[in-house]
Amino acid sequence: MTETAEKPIKASELDPKFKYEISKMHGGEKLMRCFQCGTCTSDCPIARFSETYRPRQIIRMAQLGLRDRVLNSDTLWLCAACFTCTDRCPQDVEVASVIRVLRNLAAEKGMVPQVFKEEASSILESGYAYRIPELRLKKRETLGLPPLPKGNPASIGKTLREIGFLKCVEKKEG
Ligand code: SF4
Ligand code: SF4
């Protein structure tokens, strides 16, 4: 996955059907209402600390049909799903939900950042999103802290498999 928003746009990249595809999905219905005022970006807590994350830009790319660019963009995964943009949009665009729709489309193609794939494999192995180092577990023991509760990776794995999540993270990009 690469950051592609800055490269010149070629007409051949535009997919006119993309906006309709998004508009048919739950949360993406109001995509075309966006008139690019920039309120979502100016109020977004992530955009405040990032040089590249701009929800307004993601929405515009989706409207224009820049399917591959938007789905390949690492910044798509920076959204914290705080819904500030959705609350403040004067056009009632459900910005956070559009971003969720785009992430789902990206995930269906295996375009999931490595860090999330690693979290998924850790959940499958241990039931924890973060692999707790052996050293830290030993340190707990020496400090007299109780052992951490056991995860239930088998049950989580079953759920993740049934909702199709595993297929998405195991899929190669493309
Ligand atoms: S706040 Fe709404 S209308 Fe304004 S740029 Fe963001 S999505 Fe578009
Ligand atoms: S939901 Fe995502 S895009 Fe919207 S304000 Fe929060 S972090 Fe920014």
Short mmCIF file of C-alpha atoms and ligand atoms in Angstrom, two decimals:
data_model
loop_
_atom_site.label_atom_id
_atom_site.label_comp_id
_atom_site.label_asym_id
_atom_site.label_seq_id
_atom_site.Cartn_x
_atom_site.Cartn_y
_atom_site.Cartn_z
CA MET A 1 0.00 0.00 0.00
CA THR A 2 1.29 3.44 -0.88
CA GLU A 3 0.39 7.08 -0.50
CA THR A 4 -0.82 8.11 -3.96
CA ALA A 5 -2.89 11.26 -3.39
CA GLU A 6 -0.15 13.63 -4.60
CA LYS A 7 0.48 12.05 -8.04
CA PRO A 8 -1.11 13.72 -11.12
CA ILE A 9 -4.49 12.20 -11.94
CA LYS A 10 -4.92 10.44 -15.29
CA ALA A 11 -8.35 10.28 -16.92
CA SER A 12 -7.94 6.51 -17.25
CA GLU A 13 -7.92 6.22 -13.45
CA LEU A 14 -11.44 7.60 -13.05
CA ASP A 15 -14.14 5.04 -12.48
CA PRO A 16 -17.53 6.78 -12.89
CA LYS A 17 -19.35 3.84 -11.28
CA PHE A 18 -17.43 4.04 -8.02
CA LYS A 19 -19.58 6.77 -6.43
CA TYR A 20 -22.75 4.83 -7.20
CA GLU A 21 -21.27 1.68 -5.71
CA ILE A 22 -20.47 3.56 -2.49
CA SER A 23 -23.84 5.34 -2.46
CA LYS A 24 -25.63 1.99 -2.45
CA MET A 25 -23.86 0.86 0.70
CA HIS A 26 -25.04 1.52 4.23
CA GLY A 27 -23.42 4.76 5.40
CA GLY A 28 -22.29 5.80 1.93
CA GLU A 29 -25.67 7.04 0.69
CA LYS A 30 -24.91 10.77 1.04
CA LEU A 31 -21.45 10.79 -0.56
CA MET A 32 -22.53 13.01 -3.45
CA ARG A 33 -23.89 15.72 -1.17
CA CYS A 34 -20.36 16.85 -0.27
CA PHE A 35 -19.60 20.33 -1.61
CA GLN A 36 -16.02 20.34 -0.34
CA CYS A 37 -16.35 22.98 2.38
CA GLY A 38 -13.53 21.37 4.38
CA THR A 39 -15.31 21.42 7.75
CA CYS A 40 -14.64 17.70 8.24
CA THR A 41 -10.89 18.20 7.79
CA SER A 42 -10.67 21.31 9.93
CA ASP A 43 -12.47 19.60 12.84
CA CYS A 44 -10.81 16.18 12.51
CA PRO A 45 -8.51 15.38 15.45
CA ILE A 46 -6.35 13.12 13.28
CA ALA A 47 -5.91 15.71 10.51
CA ARG A 48 -4.65 18.11 13.16
CA PHE A 49 -1.63 15.89 13.76
CA SER A 50 -1.11 14.49 10.27
CA GLU A 51 0.37 16.15 7.18
CA THR A 52 -1.48 13.77 4.88
CA TYR A 53 -4.79 12.72 6.45
CA ARG A 54 -7.62 14.81 4.99
CA PRO A 55 -11.16 13.40 5.14
CA ARG A 56 -12.36 16.05 2.69
CA GLN A 57 -9.79 14.75 0.18
CA ILE A 58 -10.86 11.13 0.71
CA ILE A 59 -14.47 12.10 0.00
CA ARG A 60 -13.47 13.99 -3.14
CA MET A 61 -11.36 11.12 -4.41
CA ALA A 62 -14.31 8.80 -3.90
CA GLN A 63 -16.65 11.20 -5.74
CA LEU A 64 -14.23 11.44 -8.65
CA GLY A 65 -13.97 7.68 -8.95
CA LEU A 66 -10.33 7.34 -7.95
CA ARG A 67 -11.01 3.84 -6.79
CA ASP A 68 -7.50 2.41 -6.72
CA ARG A 69 -5.93 5.49 -5.19
CA VAL A 70 -8.40 5.80 -2.39
CA LEU A 71 -8.50 2.08 -1.60
CA ASN A 72 -4.70 1.83 -1.72
CA SER A 73 -4.12 4.83 0.48
CA ASP A 74 -2.55 4.17 3.88
CA THR A 75 -4.24 7.29 5.23
CA LEU A 76 -7.65 5.63 4.86
CA TRP A 77 -6.74 3.63 7.96
CA LEU A 78 -5.85 6.61 10.14
CA CYS A 79 -9.46 7.54 10.90
CA ALA A 80 -10.23 7.08 14.59
CA ALA A 81 -13.97 6.77 13.94
CA CYS A 82 -14.75 9.56 16.41
CA PHE A 83 -17.62 10.80 14.19
CA THR A 84 -16.79 14.49 14.72
CA CYS A 85 -16.85 14.99 10.93
CA THR A 86 -20.26 13.34 10.66
CA ASP A 87 -21.66 15.54 13.42
CA ARG A 88 -20.30 18.76 11.88
CA CYS A 89 -20.86 18.23 8.15
CA PRO A 90 -23.29 20.91 6.92
CA GLN A 91 -24.38 18.58 4.12
CA ASP A 92 -25.13 15.66 6.41
CA VAL A 93 -22.55 13.47 4.69
CA GLU A 94 -21.78 10.58 7.00
CA VAL A 95 -18.06 11.04 6.51
CA ALA A 96 -16.92 8.47 9.07
CA SER A 97 -19.31 5.92 7.60
CA VAL A 98 -18.11 6.61 4.06
CA ILE A 99 -14.58 5.95 5.31
CA ARG A 100 -15.77 2.69 6.86
CA VAL A 101 -17.36 1.69 3.54
CA LEU A 102 -14.07 2.45 1.77
CA ARG A 103 -12.11 0.43 4.31
CA ASN A 104 -14.44 -2.51 3.83
CA LEU A 105 -13.97 -2.31 0.06
CA ALA A 106 -10.19 -2.12 0.54
CA ALA A 107 -10.25 -5.07 2.94
CA GLU A 108 -12.21 -7.17 0.43
CA LYS A 109 -9.26 -6.75 -1.91
CA GLY A 110 -6.75 -7.62 0.77
CA MET A 111 -5.59 -4.00 1.03
CA VAL A 112 -5.22 -3.98 4.79
CA PRO A 113 -2.13 -2.41 6.38
CA GLN A 114 0.37 -4.92 7.69
CA VAL A 115 -0.05 -3.67 11.26
CA PHE A 116 -3.74 -4.70 11.29
CA LYS A 117 -2.93 -8.05 9.70
CA GLU A 118 -0.44 -8.63 12.49
CA GLU A 119 -3.01 -7.66 15.11
CA ALA A 120 -5.45 -10.13 13.57
CA SER A 121 -2.90 -12.95 13.66
CA SER A 122 -2.06 -12.10 17.26
CA ILE A 123 -5.76 -12.25 18.20
CA LEU A 124 -5.98 -15.64 16.51
CA GLU A 125 -2.98 -16.98 18.36
CA SER A 126 -3.56 -15.56 21.81
CA GLY A 127 -6.87 -13.74 21.96
CA TYR A 128 -4.92 -10.50 22.43
CA ALA A 129 -4.46 -7.82 19.76
CA TYR A 130 -0.98 -7.18 21.08
CA ARG A 131 1.55 -9.97 21.54
CA ILE A 132 2.60 -9.61 25.14
CA PRO A 133 6.33 -10.34 25.37
CA GLU A 134 7.41 -13.26 27.56
CA LEU A 135 9.70 -10.90 29.45
CA ARG A 136 6.76 -8.77 30.51
CA LEU A 137 4.81 -11.80 31.68
CA LYS A 138 7.81 -12.86 33.79
CA LYS A 139 8.09 -9.34 35.18
CA ARG A 140 4.47 -9.55 36.31
CA GLU A 141 5.31 -12.73 38.18
CA THR A 142 8.31 -11.17 39.92
CA LEU A 143 6.13 -8.21 40.94
CA GLY A 144 3.56 -10.58 42.41
CA LEU A 145 0.90 -9.59 39.90
CA PRO A 146 -1.73 -12.20 38.95
CA PRO A 147 -1.46 -13.89 35.53
CA LEU A 148 -3.33 -12.18 32.73
CA PRO A 149 -6.72 -13.68 31.89
CA LYS A 150 -6.50 -16.31 29.15
CA GLY A 151 -7.84 -15.27 25.76
CA ASN A 152 -10.15 -17.53 23.81
CA PRO A 153 -8.57 -17.56 20.36
CA ALA A 154 -10.59 -20.55 19.18
CA SER A 155 -13.89 -18.79 19.76
CA ILE A 156 -12.63 -15.48 18.35
CA GLY A 157 -11.20 -17.27 15.32
CA LYS A 158 -14.55 -18.93 14.65
CA THR A 159 -16.34 -15.56 14.77
CA LEU A 160 -13.73 -13.85 12.57
CA ARG A 161 -13.92 -16.68 10.05
CA GLU A 162 -17.72 -16.61 9.95
CA ILE A 163 -17.94 -12.86 9.33
CA GLY A 164 -15.39 -13.14 6.50
CA PHE A 165 -12.77 -11.08 8.33
CA LEU A 166 -10.07 -13.72 8.10
CA LYS A 167 -10.50 -14.05 4.37
CA CYS A 168 -9.86 -10.30 4.07
CA VAL A 169 -6.69 -10.20 6.16
CA GLU A 170 -5.28 -13.40 4.70
CA LYS A 171 -5.88 -12.24 1.15
CA LYS A 172 -2.92 -10.89 -0.83
CA GLU A 173 -3.33 -7.32 -2.10
CA GLY A 174 -4.88 -6.90 -5.54
S1 SF4 B 1 -17.88 18.71 5.96
FE1 SF4 B 1 -19.27 17.58 4.61
S2 SF4 B 1 -19.63 18.94 2.86
FE2 SF4 B 1 -17.85 19.74 3.97
S3 SF4 B 1 -16.09 18.78 2.90
FE3 SF4 B 1 -16.59 17.45 4.62
S4 SF4 B 1 -18.02 15.93 3.77
FE4 SF4 B 1 -17.92 17.62 2.33
S1 SF4 B 2 -14.32 10.07 12.27
FE1 SF4 B 2 -12.31 9.94 11.33
S2 SF4 B 2 -12.34 11.48 9.70
FE2 SF4 B 2 -14.04 11.93 11.06
S3 SF4 B 2 -13.26 13.45 12.49
FE3 SF4 B 2 -12.99 11.43 13.47
S4 SF4 B 2 -10.92 10.76 12.88
FE4 SF4 B 2 -11.49 12.47 11.52
#
